[in-house]
CSV table of C-alpha atoms in Angstrom, one decimal:
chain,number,residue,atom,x,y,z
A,28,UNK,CA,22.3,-34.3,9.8
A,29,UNK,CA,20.3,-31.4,10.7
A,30,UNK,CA,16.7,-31.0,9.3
A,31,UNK,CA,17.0,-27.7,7.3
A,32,UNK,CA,13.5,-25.5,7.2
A,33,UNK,CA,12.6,-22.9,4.8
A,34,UNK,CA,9.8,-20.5,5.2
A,35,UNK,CA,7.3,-22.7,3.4
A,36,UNK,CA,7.7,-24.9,6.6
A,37,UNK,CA,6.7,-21.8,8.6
A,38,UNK,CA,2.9,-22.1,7.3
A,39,UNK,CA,0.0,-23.9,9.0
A,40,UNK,CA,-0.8,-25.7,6.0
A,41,UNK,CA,-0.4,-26.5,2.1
A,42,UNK,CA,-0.9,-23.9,0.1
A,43,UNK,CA,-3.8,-23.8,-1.7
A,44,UNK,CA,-3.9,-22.3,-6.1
A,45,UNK,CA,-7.4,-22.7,-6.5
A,46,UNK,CA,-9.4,-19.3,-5.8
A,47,UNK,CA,-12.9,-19.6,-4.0
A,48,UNK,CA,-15.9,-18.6,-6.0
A,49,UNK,CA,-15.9,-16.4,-3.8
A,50,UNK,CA,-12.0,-14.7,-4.3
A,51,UNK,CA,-13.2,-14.8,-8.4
A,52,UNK,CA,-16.5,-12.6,-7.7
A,53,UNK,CA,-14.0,-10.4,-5.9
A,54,UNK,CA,-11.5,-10.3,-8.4
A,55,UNK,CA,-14.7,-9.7,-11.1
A,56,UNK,CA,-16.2,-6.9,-9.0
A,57,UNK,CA,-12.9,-4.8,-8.8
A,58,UNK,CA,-11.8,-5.2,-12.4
A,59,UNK,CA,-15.4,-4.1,-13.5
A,60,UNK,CA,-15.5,-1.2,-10.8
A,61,UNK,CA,-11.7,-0.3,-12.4
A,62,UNK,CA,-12.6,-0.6,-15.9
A,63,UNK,CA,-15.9,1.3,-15.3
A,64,UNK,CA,-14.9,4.1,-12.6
A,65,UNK,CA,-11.7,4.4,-12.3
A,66,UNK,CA,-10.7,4.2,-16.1
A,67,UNK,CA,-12.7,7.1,-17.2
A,68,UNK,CA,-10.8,10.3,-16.5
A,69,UNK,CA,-8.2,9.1,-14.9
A,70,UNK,CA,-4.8,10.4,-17.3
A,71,UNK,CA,-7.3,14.3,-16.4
A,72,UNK,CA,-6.7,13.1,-12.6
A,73,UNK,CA,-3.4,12.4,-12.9
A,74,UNK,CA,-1.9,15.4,-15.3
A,75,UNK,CA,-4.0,17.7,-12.8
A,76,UNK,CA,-3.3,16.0,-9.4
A,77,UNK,CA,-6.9,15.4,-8.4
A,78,UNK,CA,-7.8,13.6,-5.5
A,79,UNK,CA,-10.5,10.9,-6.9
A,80,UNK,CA,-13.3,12.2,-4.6
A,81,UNK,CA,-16.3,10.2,-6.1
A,82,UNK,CA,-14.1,7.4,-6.9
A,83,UNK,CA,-13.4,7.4,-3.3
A,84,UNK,CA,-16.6,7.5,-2.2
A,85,UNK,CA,-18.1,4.4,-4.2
A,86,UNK,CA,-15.1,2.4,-3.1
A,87,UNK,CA,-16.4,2.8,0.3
A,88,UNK,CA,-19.7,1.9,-0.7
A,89,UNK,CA,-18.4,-1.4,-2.3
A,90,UNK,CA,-16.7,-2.4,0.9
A,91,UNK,CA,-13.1,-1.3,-0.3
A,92,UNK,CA,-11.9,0.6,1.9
A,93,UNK,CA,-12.6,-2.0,4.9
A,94,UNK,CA,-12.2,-5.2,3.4
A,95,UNK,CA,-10.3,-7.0,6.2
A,96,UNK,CA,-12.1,-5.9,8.7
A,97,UNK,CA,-14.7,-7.4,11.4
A,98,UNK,CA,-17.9,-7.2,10.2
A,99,UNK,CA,-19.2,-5.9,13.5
A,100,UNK,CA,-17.1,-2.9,12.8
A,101,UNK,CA,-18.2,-2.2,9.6
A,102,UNK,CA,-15.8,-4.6,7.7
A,103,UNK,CA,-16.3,-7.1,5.1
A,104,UNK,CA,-14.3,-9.6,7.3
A,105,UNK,CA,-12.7,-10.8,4.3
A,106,UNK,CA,-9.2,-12.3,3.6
A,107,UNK,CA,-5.7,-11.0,2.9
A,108,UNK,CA,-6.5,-13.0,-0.3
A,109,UNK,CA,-9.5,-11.3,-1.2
A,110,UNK,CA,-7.5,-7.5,-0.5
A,111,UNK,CA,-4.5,-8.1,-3.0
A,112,UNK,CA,-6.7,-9.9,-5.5
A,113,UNK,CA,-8.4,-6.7,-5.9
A,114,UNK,CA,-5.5,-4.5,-5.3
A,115,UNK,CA,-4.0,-5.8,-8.2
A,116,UNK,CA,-7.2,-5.2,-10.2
A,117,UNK,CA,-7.7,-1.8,-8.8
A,118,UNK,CA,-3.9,-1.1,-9.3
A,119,UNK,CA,-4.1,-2.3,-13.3
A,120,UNK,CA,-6.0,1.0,-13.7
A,121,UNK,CA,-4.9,3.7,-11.6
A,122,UNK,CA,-2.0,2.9,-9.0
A,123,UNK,CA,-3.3,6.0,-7.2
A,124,UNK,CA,-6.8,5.0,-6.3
A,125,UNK,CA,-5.4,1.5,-5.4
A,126,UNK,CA,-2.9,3.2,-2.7
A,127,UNK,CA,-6.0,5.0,-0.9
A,128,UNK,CA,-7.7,1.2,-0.3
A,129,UNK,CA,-3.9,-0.1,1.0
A,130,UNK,CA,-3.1,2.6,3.0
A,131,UNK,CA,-6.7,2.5,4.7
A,132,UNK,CA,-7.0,-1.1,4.9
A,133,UNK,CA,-3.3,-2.0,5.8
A,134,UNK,CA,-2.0,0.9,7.8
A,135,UNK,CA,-5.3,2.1,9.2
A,136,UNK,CA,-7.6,0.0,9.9
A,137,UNK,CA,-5.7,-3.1,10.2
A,138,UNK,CA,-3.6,-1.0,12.9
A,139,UNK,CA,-6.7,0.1,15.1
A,140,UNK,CA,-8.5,-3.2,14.7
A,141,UNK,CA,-5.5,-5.3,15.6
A,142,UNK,CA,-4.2,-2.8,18.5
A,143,UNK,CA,-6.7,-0.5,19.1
A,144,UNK,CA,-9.2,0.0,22.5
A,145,UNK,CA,-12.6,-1.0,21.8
A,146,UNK,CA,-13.3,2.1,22.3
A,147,UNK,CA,-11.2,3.6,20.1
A,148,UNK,CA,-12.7,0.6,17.5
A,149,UNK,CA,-16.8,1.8,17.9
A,150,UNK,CA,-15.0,5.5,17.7
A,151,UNK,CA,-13.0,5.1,14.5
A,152,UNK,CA,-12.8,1.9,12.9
A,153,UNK,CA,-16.4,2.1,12.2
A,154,UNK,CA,-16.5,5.1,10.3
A,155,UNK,CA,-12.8,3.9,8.5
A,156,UNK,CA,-14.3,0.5,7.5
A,157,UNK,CA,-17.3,1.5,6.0
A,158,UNK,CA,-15.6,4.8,3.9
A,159,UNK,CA,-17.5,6.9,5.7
A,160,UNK,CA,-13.9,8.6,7.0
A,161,UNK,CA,-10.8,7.9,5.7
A,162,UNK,CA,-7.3,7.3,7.2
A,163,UNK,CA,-3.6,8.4,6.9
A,164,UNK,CA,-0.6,6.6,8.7
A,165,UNK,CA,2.1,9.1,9.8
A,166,UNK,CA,5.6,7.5,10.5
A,167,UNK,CA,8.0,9.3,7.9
A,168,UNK,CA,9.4,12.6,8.4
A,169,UNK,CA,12.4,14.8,7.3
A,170,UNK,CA,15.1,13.1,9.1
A,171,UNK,CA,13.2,9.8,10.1
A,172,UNK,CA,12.4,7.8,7.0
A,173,UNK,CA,14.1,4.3,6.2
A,174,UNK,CA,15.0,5.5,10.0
A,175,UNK,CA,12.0,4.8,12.0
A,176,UNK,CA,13.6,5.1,15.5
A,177,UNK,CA,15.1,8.8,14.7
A,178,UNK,CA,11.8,10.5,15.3
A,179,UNK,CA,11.9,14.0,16.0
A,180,UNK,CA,8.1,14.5,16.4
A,181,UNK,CA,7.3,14.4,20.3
A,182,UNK,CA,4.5,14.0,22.4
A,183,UNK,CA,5.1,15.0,25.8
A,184,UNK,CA,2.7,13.9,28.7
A,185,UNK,CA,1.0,16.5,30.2
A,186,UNK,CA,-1.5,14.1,32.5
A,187,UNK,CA,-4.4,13.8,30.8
A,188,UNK,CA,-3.4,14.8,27.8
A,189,UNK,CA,-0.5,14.6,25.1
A,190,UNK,CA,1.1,17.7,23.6
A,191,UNK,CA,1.9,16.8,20.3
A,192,UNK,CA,4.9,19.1,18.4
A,193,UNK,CA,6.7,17.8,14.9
A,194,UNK,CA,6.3,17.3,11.3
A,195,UNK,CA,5.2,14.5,9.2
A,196,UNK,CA,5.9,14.2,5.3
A,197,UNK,CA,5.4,12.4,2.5
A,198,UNK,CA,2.0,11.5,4.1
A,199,UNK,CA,-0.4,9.7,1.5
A,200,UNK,CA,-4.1,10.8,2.4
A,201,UNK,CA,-2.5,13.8,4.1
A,202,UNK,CA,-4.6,16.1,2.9
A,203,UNK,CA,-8.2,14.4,2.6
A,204,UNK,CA,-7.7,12.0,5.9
A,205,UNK,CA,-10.4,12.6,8.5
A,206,UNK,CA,-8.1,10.8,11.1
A,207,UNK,CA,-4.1,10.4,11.3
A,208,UNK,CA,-2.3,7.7,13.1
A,209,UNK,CA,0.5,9.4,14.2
A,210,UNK,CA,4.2,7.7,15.5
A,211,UNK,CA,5.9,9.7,18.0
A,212,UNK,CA,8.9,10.3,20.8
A,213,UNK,CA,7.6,10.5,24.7
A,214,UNK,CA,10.9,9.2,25.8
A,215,UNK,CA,13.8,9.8,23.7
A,216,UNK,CA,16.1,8.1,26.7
A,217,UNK,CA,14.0,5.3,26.2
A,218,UNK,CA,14.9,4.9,22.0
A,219,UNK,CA,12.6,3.0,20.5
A,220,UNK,CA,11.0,1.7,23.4
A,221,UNK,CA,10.0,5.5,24.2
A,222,UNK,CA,7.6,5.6,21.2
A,223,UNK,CA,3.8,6.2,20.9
A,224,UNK,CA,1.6,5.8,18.4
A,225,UNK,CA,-1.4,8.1,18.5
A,226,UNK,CA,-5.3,8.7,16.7
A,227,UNK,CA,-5.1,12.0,15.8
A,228,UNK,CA,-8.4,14.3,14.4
A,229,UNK,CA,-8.1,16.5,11.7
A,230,UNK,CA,-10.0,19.2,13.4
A,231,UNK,CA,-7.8,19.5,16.5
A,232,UNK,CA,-6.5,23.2,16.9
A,233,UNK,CA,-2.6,22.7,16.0
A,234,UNK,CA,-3.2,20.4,13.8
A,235,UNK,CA,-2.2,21.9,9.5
A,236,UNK,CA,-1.9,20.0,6.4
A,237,UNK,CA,0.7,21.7,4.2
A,238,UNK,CA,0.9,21.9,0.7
A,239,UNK,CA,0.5,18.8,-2.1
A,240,UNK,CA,3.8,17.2,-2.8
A,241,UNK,CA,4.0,17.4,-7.2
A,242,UNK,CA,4.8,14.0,-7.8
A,243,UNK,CA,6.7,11.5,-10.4
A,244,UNK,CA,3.4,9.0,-10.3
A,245,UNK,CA,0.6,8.2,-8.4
A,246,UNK,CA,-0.5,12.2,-9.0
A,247,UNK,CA,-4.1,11.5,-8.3
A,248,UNK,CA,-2.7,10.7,-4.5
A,249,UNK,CA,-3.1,13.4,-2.6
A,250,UNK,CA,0.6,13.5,-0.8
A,251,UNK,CA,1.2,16.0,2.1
A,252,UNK,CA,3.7,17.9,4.8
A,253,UNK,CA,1.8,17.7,7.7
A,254,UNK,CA,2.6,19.9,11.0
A,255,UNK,CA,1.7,19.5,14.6
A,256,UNK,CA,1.8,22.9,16.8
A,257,UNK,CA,0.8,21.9,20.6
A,258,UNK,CA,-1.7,19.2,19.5
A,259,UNK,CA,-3.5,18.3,22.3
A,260,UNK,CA,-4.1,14.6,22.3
A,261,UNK,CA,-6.3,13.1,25.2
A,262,UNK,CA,-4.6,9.8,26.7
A,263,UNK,CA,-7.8,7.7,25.6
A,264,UNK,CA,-6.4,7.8,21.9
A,265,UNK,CA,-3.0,6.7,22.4
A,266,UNK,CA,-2.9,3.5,20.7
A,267,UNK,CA,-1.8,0.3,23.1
A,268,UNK,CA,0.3,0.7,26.3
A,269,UNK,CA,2.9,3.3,26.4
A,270,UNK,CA,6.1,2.7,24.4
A,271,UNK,CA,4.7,0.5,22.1
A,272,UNK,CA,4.9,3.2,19.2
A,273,UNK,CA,7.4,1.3,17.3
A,274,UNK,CA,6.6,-2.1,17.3
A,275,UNK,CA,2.9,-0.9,16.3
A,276,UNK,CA,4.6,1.1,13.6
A,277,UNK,CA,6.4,-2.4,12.5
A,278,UNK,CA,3.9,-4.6,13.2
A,279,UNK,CA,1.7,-2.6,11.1
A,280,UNK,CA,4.1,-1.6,8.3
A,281,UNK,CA,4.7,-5.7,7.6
A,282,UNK,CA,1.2,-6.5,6.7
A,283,UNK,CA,1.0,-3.0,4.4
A,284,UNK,CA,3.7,-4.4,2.3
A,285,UNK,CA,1.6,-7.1,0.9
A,286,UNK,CA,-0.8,-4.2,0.0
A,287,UNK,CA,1.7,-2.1,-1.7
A,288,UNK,CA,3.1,-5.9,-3.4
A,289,UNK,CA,0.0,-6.1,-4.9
A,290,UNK,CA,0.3,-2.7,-6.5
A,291,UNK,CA,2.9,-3.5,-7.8
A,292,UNK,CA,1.8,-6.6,-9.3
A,293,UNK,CA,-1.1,-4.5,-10.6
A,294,UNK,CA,0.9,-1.6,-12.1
A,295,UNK,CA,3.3,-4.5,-14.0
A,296,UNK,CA,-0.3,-6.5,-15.0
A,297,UNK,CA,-1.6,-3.3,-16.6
A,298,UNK,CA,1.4,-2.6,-19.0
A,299,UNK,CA,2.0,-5.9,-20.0
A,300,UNK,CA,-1.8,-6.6,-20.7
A,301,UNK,CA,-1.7,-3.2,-22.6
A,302,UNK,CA,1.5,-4.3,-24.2
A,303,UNK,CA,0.3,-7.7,-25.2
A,304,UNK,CA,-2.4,-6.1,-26.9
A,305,UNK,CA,-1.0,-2.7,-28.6
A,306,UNK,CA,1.6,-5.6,-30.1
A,307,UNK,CA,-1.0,-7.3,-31.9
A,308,UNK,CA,-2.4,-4.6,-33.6
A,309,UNK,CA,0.9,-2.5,-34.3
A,310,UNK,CA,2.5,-3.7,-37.7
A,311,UNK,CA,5.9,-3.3,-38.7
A,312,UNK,CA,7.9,-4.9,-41.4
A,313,UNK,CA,4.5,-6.3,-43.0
A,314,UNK,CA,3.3,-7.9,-39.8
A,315,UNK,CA,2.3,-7.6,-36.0
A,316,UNK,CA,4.9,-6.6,-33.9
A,317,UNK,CA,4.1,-9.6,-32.1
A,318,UNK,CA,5.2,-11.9,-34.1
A,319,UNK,CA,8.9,-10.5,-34.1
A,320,UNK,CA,11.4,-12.7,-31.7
A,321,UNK,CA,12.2,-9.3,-30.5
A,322,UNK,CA,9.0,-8.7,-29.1
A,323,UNK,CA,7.7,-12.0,-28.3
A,324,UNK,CA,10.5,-12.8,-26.4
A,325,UNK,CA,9.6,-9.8,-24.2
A,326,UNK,CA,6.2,-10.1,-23.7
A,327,UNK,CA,7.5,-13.8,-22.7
A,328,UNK,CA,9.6,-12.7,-19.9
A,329,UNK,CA,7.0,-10.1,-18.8
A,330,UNK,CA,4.7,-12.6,-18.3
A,331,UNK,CA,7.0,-14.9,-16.6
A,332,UNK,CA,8.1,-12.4,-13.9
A,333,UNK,CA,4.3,-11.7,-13.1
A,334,UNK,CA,3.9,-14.6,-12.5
A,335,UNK,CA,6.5,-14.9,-10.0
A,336,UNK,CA,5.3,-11.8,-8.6
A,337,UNK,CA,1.9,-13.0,-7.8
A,338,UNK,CA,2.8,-16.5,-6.5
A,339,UNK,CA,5.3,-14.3,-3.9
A,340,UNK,CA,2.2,-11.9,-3.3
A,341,UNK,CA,-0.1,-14.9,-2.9
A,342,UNK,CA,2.1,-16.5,-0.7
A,343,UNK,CA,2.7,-13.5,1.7
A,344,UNK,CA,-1.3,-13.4,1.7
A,345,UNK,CA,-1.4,-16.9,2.9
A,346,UNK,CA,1.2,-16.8,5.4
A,347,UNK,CA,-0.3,-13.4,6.6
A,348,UNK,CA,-4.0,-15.7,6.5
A,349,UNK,CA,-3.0,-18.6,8.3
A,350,UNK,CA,-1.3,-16.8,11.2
A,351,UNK,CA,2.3,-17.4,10.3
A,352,UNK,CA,4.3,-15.0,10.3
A,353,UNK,CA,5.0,-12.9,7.1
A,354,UNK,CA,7.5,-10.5,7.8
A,355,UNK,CA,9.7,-12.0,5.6
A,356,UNK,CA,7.2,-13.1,3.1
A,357,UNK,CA,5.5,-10.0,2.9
A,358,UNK,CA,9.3,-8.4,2.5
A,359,UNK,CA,9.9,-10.5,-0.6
A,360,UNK,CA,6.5,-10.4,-2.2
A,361,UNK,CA,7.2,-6.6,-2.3
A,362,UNK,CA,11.1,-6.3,-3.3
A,363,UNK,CA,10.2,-8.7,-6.2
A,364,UNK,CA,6.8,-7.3,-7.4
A,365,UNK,CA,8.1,-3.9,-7.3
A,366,UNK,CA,11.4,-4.6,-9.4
A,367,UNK,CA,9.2,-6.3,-11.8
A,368,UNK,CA,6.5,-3.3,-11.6
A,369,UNK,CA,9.8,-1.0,-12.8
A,370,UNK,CA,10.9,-3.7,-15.8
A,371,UNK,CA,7.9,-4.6,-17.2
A,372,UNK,CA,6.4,-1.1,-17.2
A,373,UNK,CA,9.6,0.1,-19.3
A,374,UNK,CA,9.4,-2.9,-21.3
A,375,UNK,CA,6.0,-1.7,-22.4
A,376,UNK,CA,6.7,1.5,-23.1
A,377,UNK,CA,9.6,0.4,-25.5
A,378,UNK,CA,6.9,-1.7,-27.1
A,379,UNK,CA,4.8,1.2,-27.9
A,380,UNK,CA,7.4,2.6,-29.3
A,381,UNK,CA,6.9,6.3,-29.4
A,382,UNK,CA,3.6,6.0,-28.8
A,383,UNK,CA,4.7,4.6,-25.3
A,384,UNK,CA,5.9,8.3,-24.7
A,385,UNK,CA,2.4,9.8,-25.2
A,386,UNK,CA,0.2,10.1,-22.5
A,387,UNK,CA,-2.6,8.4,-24.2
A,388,UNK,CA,-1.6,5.4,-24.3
A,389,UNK,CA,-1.3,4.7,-20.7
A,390,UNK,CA,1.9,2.9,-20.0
A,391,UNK,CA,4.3,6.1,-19.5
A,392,UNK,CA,2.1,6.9,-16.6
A,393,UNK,CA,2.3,3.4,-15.3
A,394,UNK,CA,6.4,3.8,-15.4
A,395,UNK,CA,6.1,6.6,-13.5
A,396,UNK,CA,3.4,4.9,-10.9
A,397,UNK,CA,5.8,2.2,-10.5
A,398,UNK,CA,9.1,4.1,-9.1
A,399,UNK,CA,7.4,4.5,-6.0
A,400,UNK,CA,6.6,0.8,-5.1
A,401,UNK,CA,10.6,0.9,-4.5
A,402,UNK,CA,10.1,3.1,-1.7
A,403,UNK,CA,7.2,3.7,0.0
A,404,UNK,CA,6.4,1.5,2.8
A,405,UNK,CA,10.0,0.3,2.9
A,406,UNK,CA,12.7,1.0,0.3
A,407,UNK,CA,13.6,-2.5,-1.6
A,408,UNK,CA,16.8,-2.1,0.7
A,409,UNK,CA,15.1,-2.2,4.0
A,410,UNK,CA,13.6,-5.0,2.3
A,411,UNK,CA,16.3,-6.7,1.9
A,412,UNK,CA,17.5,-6.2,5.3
A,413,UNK,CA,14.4,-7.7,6.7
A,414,UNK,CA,15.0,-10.9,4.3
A,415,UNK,CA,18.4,-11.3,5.2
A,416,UNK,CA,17.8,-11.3,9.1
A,417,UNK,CA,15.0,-13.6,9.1
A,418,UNK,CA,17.6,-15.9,6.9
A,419,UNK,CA,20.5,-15.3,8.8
A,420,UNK,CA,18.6,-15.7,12.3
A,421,UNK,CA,19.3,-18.5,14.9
């Protein structure tokens, strides 16, 4: 009989529950810097849409915004652990502070470190890692979403140069990025194999940022129509050899879902912890709310699928950690986390009752920060197209 494998057979070696004293200082360091920076003000940020500038700012300071990478770059050469640990802590707060440090650290600068010229590292990366700049990754656009091979931007080779013409939407960062990693068509006969990937400068004649997207959740995200009139890109800064556009853009996108996972798990965290504790202070019927069925039996599956969430998460960390791969990991840590992100943050809004409705108390914003973890970075059904190959593969 055949020896069936699973994917736990795929990593290098047990999985380990325990967190470093290490992993806990980093999990105590972002929950304080959430509770303490991100907390105040940020229902102002999100009913005005404003970008958290100074927020920004100290996460690069803390090592946020370059957590994965090398040292010698810049980077806190820490773990995938480490990242989602405070993702989640970041994300329990505001979901739109926490999607600046993925995008930066998953799309960006994991991206340029990974695939990326040494030149093009001691150019960019250094000023990404540190916070110094930040990033944007620009692969959707009007016709070209779930879609990734139907890009209509192009970059046509002009020698030593690219000229870069399209549009890009629903680009986070778009509007405060300092550098744009841009997907697009140098050979459409080619089809995905005629795709580039590109560092592109903000200041580069050609190059406009259109107006801020007004948005369900993550409001404080500063989400952007970006268009590209004769860019001129110089050859140095497209980003591996030519054609490798899409598989970058793949390559890249797998490791951000963990990032955008652990929002999730964040977003979910926060409303049930806000949940847990609005139930034992709200009385109806001449006691806590808590101690009806009704509500105990709800904060009791909220706390169960968590829990799932984060061993998934975890596990897509690992995988991502030990050099296995984690396409498929990563796929599920993200279709789960961000079904139980949408559940548990409705859950907690019925708990609240009609307080839940009021802006005050927190949790209606974290429903509405939770929608997108369904589609950004991979709609839950690309996800599951991506889980049922890797099952269904010889």
């Amino acid at each position: 009989m055949p020896r069936i494998e699973n994917d736990l057979d795929k990593s290098t070696d047990t999985m380990d529950f325990n967190l470093s004293e290490e992993h806990l200082m980093i999990r105590e360091a972002a929950r304080d810097f959430a509770n303490n920076e991100l907390l105040p003000g940020v229902i102002e940020r999100d009913t005005n849409q404003t970008f958290p500038t100074e927020q920004v700012k100290k996460m690069g300071e803390l090592g946020f915004l370059g957590m994965m990478v090398d040292p010698k770059y810049g980077g806190g050469g820490m773990d995938t652990l480490s990242y989602v640990i405070a993702m989640e802590e970041l994300s329990k707060i505001d979901a739109s502070a926490s999607v600046i440090v993925s995008v930066n650290n998953s799309l960006v600068c994991w991206g340029l470190e990974t695939y990326g010229s040494e030149e093009q590292k001691q150019k960019y990366l250094t000023k990404l890692a540190t916070g110094e700049s930040i990033g944007a990754f620009c692969l959707s656009e009007p016709e070209a979403g779930s879609d990734a091979t139907s890009q209509r931007t192009t970059a046509v080779d002009k020698g030593d140069h690219y000229l870069l013409n399209g549009t890009k939407n629903w680009i986070t960062n778009g509007g405060s990025a300092d550098y744009y990693l841009v997907i697009a068509q140098t050979d459409r006969d080619k089809g995905h194999r005629g795709i580039n990937a590109f560092i592109v400068e903000k200041s580069w004649d050609g190059f406009e940022v259109g107006p801020k997207e007004d948005k369900l959740g993550i409001r404080g995200s500063d989400t952007h129509t970006l268009n590209f009139n004769d860019v001129k890109v110089p050859k140095e800064n497209r980003i591996g050899e030519d054609g490798f556009g899409f598989k970058f853009a793949m390559k890249t996108l797998s490791g951000g879902r963990i990032g955008i996972a652990a929002q999730a798990l964040g977003i979910a965290a926060g409303a049930y912890d806000l949940a847990r504790e609005y139930s034992k202070i709200r009385k109806a019927f001449g006691t806590e709310i808590c101690n009806h069925q009704a509500i105990a039996f709800k904060l009791a599956d909220m706390h169960v699928n968590i829990e799932a969430a984060r061993h998934l998460v975890m596990k897509a960390a690992w995988d991502k950690d030990q050099g296995a791969n984690y396409d498929m990991s990563g796929a599920m840590a993200k279709l789960q986390a961000s079904k139980v992100a949408m559940e548990t943050t409705v859950e907690a809004v019925q708990i609240h009752g009609g307080n839940g409705y009021v802006k005050e108390y927190h949790v209606e914003r974290l429903m509405r920060d939770a929608k997108i973890t369904q589609i950004y970075e991979g709609t839950s059904e690309i996800q599951k197209i991506v889980i049922s190959r890797g099952l269904l593969r010889d």
